[in-house]
mmCIF file of C-alpha atoms in Angstrom:
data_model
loop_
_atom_site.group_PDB
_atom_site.id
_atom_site.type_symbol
_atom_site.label_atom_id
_atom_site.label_comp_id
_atom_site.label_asym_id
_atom_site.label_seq_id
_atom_site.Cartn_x
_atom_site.Cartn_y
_atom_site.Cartn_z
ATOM 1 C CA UNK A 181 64.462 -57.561 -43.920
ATOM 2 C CA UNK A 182 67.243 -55.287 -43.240
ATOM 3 C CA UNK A 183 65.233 -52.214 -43.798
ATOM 4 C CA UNK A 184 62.011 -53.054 -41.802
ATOM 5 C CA UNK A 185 61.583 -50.444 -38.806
ATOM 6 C CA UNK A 186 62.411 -51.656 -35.392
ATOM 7 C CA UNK A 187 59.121 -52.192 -33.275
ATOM 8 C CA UNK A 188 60.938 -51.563 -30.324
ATOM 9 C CA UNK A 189 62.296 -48.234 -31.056
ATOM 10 C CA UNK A 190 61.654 -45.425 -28.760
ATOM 11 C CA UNK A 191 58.923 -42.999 -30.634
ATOM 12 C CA UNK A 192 60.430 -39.925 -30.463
ATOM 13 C CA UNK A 193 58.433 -36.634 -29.870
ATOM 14 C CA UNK A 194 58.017 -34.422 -32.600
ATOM 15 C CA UNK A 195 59.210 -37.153 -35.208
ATOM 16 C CA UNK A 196 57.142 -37.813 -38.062
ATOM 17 C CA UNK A 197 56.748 -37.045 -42.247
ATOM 18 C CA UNK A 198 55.238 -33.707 -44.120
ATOM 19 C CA UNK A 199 52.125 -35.295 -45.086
ATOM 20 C CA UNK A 200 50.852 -36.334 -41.479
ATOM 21 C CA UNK A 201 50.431 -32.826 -39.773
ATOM 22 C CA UNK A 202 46.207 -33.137 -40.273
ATOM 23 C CA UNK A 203 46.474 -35.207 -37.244
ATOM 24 C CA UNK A 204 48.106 -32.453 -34.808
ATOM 25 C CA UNK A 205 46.143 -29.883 -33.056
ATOM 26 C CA UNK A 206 46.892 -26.286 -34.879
ATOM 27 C CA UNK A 207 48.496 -24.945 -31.493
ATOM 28 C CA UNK A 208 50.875 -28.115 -31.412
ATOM 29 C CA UNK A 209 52.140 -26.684 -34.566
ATOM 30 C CA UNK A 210 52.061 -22.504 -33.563
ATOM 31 C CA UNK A 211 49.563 -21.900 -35.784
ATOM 32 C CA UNK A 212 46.212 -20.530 -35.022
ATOM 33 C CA UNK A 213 42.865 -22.753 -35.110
ATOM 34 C CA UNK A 214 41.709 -21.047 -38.788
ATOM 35 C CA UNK A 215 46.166 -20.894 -40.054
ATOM 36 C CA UNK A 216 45.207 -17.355 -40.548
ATOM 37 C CA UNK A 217 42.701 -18.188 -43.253
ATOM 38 C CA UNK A 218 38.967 -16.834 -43.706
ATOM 39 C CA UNK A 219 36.617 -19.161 -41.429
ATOM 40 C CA UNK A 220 34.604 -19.963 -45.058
ATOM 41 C CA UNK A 221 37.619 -21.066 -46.966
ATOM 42 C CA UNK A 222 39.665 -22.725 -44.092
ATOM 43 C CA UNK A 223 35.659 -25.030 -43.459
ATOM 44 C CA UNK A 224 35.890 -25.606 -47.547
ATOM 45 C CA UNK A 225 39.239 -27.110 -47.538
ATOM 46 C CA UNK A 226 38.198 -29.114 -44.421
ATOM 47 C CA UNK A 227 35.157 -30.663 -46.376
ATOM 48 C CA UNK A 228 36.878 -31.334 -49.849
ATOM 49 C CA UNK A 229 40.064 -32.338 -48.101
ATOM 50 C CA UNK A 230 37.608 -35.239 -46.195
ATOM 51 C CA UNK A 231 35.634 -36.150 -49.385
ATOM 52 C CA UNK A 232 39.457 -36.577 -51.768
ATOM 53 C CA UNK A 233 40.541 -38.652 -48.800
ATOM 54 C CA UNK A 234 37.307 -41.032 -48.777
ATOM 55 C CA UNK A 235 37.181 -41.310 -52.597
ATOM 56 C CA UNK A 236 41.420 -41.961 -52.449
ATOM 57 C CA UNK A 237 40.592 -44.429 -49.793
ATOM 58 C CA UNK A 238 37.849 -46.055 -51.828
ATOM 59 C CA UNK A 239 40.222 -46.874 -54.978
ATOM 60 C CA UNK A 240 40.897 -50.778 -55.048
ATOM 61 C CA UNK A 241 44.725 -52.069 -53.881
ATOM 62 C CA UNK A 242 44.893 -53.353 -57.520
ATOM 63 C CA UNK A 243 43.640 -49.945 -58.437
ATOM 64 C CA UNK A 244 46.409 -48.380 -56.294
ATOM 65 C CA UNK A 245 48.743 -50.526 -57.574
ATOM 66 C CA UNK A 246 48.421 -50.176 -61.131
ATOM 67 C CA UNK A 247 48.380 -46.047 -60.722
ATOM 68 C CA UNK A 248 51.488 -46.044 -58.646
ATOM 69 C CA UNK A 249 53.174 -47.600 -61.206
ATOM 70 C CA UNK A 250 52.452 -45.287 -63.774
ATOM 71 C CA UNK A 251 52.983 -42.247 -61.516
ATOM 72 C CA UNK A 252 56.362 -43.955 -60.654
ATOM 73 C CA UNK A 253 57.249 -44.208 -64.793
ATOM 74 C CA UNK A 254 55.653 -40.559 -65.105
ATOM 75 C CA UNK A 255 58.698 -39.306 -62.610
ATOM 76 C CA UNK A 256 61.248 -41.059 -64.599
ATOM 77 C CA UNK A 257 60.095 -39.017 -67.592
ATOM 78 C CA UNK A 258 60.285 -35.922 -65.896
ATOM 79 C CA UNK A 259 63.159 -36.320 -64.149
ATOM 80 C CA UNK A 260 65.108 -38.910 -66.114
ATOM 81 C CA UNK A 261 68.484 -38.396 -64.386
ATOM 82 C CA UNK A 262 68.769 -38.409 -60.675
ATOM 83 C CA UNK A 263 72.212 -38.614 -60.378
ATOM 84 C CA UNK A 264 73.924 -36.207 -57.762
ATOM 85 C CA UNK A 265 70.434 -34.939 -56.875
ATOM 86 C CA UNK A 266 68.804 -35.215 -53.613
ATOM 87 C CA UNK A 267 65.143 -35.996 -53.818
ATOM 88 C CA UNK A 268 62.474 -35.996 -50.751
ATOM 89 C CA UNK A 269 59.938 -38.489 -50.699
ATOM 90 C CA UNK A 270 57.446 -40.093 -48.351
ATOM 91 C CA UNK A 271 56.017 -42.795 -46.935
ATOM 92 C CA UNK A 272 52.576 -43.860 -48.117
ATOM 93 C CA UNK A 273 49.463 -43.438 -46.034
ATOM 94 C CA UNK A 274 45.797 -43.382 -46.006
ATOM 95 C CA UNK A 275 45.620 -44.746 -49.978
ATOM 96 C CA UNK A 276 48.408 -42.161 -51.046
ATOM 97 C CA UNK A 277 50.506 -43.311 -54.250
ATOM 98 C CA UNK A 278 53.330 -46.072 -53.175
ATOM 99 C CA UNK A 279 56.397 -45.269 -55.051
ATOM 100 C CA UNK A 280 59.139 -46.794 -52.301
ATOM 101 C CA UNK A 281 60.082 -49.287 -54.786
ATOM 102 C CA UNK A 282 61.119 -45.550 -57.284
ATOM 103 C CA UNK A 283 62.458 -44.442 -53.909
ATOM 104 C CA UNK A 284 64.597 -47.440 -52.972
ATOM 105 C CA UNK A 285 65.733 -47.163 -56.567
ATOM 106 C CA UNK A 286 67.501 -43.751 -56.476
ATOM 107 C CA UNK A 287 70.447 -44.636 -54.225
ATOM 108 C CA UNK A 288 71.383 -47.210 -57.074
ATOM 109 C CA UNK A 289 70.961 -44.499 -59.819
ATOM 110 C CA UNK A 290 73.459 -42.225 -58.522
ATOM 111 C CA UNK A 291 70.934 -39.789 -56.272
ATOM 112 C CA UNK A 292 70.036 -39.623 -52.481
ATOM 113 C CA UNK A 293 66.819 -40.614 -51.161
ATOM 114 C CA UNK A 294 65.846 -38.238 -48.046
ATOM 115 C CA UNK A 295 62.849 -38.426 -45.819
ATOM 116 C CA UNK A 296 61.349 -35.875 -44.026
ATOM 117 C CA UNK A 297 60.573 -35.532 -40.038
ATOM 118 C CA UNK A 298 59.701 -32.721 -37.684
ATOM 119 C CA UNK A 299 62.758 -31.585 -36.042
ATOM 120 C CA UNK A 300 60.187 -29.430 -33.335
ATOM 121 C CA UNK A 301 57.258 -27.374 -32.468
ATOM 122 C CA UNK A 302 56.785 -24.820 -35.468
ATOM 123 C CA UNK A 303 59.829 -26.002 -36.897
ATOM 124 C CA UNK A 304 60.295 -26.465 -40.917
ATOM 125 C CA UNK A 305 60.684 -30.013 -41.872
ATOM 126 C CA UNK A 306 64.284 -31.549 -42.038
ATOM 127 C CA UNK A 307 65.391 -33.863 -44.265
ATOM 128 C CA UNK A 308 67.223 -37.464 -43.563
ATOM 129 C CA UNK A 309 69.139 -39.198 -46.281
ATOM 130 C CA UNK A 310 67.997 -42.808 -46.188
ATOM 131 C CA UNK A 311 68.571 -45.852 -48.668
ATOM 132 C CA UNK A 312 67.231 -49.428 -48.722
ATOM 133 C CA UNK A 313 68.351 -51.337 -46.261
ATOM 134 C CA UNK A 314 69.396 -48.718 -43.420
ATOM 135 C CA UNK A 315 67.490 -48.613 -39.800
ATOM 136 C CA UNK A 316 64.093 -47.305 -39.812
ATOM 137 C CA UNK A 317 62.647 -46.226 -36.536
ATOM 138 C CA UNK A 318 58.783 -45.397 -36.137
ATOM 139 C CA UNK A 319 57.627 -42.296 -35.393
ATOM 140 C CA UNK A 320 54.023 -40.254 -35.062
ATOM 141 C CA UNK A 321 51.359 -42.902 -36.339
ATOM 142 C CA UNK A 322 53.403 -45.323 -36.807
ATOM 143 C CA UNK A 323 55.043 -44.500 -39.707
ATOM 144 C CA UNK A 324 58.852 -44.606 -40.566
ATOM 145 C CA UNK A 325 61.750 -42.588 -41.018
ATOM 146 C CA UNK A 326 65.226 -43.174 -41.309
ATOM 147 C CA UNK A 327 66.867 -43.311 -37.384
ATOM 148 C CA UNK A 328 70.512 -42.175 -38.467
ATOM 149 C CA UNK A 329 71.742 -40.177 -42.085
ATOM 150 C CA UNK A 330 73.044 -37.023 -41.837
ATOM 151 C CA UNK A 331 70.187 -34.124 -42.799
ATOM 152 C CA UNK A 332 70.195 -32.716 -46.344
ATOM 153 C CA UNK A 333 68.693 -30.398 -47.669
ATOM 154 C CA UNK A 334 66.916 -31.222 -51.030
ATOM 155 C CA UNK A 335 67.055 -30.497 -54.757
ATOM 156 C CA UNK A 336 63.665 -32.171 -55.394
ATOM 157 C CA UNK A 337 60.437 -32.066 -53.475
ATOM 158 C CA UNK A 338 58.413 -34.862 -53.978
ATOM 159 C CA UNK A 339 55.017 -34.774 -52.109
ATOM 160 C CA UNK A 340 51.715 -36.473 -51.890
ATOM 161 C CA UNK A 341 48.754 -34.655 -52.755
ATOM 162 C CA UNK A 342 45.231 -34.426 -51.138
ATOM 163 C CA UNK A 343 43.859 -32.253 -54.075
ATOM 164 C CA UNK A 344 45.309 -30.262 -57.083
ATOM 165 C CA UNK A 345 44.353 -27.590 -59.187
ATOM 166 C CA UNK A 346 45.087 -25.686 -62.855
ATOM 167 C CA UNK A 347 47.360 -23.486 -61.135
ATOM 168 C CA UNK A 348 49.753 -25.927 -59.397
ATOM 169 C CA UNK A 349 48.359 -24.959 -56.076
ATOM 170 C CA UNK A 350 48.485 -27.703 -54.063
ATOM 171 C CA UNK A 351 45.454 -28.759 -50.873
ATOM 172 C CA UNK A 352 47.365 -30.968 -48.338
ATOM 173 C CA UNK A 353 46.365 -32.000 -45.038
ATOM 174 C CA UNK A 354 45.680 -28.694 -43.364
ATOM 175 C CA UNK A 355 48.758 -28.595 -41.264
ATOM 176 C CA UNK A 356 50.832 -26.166 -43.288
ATOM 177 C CA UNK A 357 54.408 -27.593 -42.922
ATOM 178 C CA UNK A 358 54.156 -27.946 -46.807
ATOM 179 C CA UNK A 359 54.632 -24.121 -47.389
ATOM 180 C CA UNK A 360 56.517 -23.651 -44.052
ATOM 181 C CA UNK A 361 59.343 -25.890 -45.358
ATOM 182 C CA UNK A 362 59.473 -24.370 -48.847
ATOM 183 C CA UNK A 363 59.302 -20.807 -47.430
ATOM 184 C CA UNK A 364 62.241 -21.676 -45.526
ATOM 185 C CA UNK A 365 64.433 -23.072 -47.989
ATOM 186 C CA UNK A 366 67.429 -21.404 -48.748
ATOM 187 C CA UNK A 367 67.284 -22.577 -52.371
ATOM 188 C CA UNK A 368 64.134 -23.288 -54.735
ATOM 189 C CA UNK A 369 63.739 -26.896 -55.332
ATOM 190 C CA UNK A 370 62.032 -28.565 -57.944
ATOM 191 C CA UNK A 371 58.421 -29.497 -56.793
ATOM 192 C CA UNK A 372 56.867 -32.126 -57.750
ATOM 193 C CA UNK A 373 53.495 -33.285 -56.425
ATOM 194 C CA UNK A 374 51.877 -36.755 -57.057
ATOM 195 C CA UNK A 375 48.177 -38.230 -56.374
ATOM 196 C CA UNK A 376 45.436 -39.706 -58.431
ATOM 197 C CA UNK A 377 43.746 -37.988 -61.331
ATOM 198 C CA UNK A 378 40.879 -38.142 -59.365
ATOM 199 C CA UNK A 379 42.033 -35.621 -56.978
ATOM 200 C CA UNK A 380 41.916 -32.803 -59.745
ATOM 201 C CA UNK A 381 39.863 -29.587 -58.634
ATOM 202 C CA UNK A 382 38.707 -26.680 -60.034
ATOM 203 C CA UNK A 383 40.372 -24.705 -57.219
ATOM 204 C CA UNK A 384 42.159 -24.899 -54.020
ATOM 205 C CA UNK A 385 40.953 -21.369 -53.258
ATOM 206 C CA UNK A 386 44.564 -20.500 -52.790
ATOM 207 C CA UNK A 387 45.736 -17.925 -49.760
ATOM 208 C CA UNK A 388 48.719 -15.561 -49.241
ATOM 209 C CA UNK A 389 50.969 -18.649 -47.686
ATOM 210 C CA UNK A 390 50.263 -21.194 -50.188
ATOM 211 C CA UNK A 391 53.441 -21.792 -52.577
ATOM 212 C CA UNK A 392 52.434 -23.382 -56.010
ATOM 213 C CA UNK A 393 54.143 -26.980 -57.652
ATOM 214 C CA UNK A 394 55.974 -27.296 -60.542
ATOM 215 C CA UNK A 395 54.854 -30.265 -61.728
ATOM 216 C CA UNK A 396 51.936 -32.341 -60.514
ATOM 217 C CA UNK A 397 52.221 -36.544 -62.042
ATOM 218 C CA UNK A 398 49.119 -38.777 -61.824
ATOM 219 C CA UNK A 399 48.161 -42.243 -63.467
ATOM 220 C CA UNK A 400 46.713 -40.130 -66.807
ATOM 221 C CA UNK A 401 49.601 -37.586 -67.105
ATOM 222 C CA UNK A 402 52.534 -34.915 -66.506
ATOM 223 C CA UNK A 403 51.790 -31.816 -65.764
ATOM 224 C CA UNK A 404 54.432 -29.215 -65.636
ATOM 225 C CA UNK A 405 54.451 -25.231 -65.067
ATOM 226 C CA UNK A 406 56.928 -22.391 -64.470
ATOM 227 C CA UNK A 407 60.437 -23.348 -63.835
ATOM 228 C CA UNK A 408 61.826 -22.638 -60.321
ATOM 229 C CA UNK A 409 63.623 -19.644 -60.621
ATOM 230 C CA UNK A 410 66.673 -18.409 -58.063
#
């Protein structure tokens, strides 16, 4: 198909999506070892973060399946009109929700569709605009993003979660590009973070850098919190 990535594209060097950055040595990224957090909390986050990923990983394809679907009709609920927006996805990995069929879908609804990517070395992410059927190119691990679109920069955030708590705090993958995009951001997008309701904890033991969600969408249900303000 038309919108299958080209296996014998040129893997570029800092290319890849938010979700990802657990893979990269802290220095690759400028931060320090412990991302300025107390040794006890950053070891915490390391541990839970490992255990959400094994139970995620655990969870049947049909399982999978069935759950992204409902997270997929949860979005249209809270966000019932995409038109003239532009919304950041992702592209699924180790058992994360697969919504590219809700993705593909919001180029035909009036929005656009962006990716993200590391532009460089302690760089916020950019955004790509991409729709079905344009050139993919593979980048860190393997894993698309769109080779041309001009970059964009979004109304919506939507992002894969490792863990989530009461407060709309949000545990990723330790990297930190999550808050480093958002504290960038000229604007203040609407964020929206989806997993499984499995990945509900009482805590993420939040620091000073972490930026909460708006809304967090699983299988079971919609949560939403303040309104983005500015």
């Amino acid at each position: 198909m038309s919108n299958e990535p080209n296996s014998n594209a040129t893997t570029p060097e800092f290319a890849s999506p938010a979700c990802f950055m657990h893979e990269v040595d802290p220095g690759y990224m400028g931060l320090s070892a412990s991302n300025d957090r107390p040794t006890d909390t950053a070891k915490w986050r390391a541990a839970e973060r490992q255990r959400l990923i094994a139970e995620r990983l655990a969870l049947s394809q049909d399982e999978r399946q069935s759950a992204s679907g409902l997270i997929a009709k949860g979005l249209d609920q809270l966000v019932p009109d995409v038109s003239g927006k532009a919304i950041s996805l992702y592209w699924p990995f180790r058992g994360e929700p697969d919504l590219r069929e809700w993705m593909a879908d919001v180029t035909p609804r009036g929005g656009t569709c962006l990716l993200p990517l590391v532009a460089g070395k302690g760089q916020p992410l950019v955004f790509r605009a991409w729709k079905a059927g344009d050139k993919l190119e593979r980048g860190v691990w393997n894993i698309p993003y769109p080779a041309e679109g001009p970059e964009i920069i979004p109304d919506i955030v939507i992002a894969p979660l490792v863990g989530f708590d009461p407060a709309f705090y949000r545990l990723g993958y330790g990297g930190g590009y999550y808050d480093r995009t958002l504290a960038a951001h000229p604007g203040t997008p609407l964020v929206i973070g989806v997993g499984y309701q499995q990945q509900a904890i009482a805590t993420i033991h939040p620091q000073a850098h972490d930026i909460p969600m708006q809304a967090i969408v699983t299988e079971r249900e919609i949560r939403t919190g303040a309104s983005p303000s500015g």
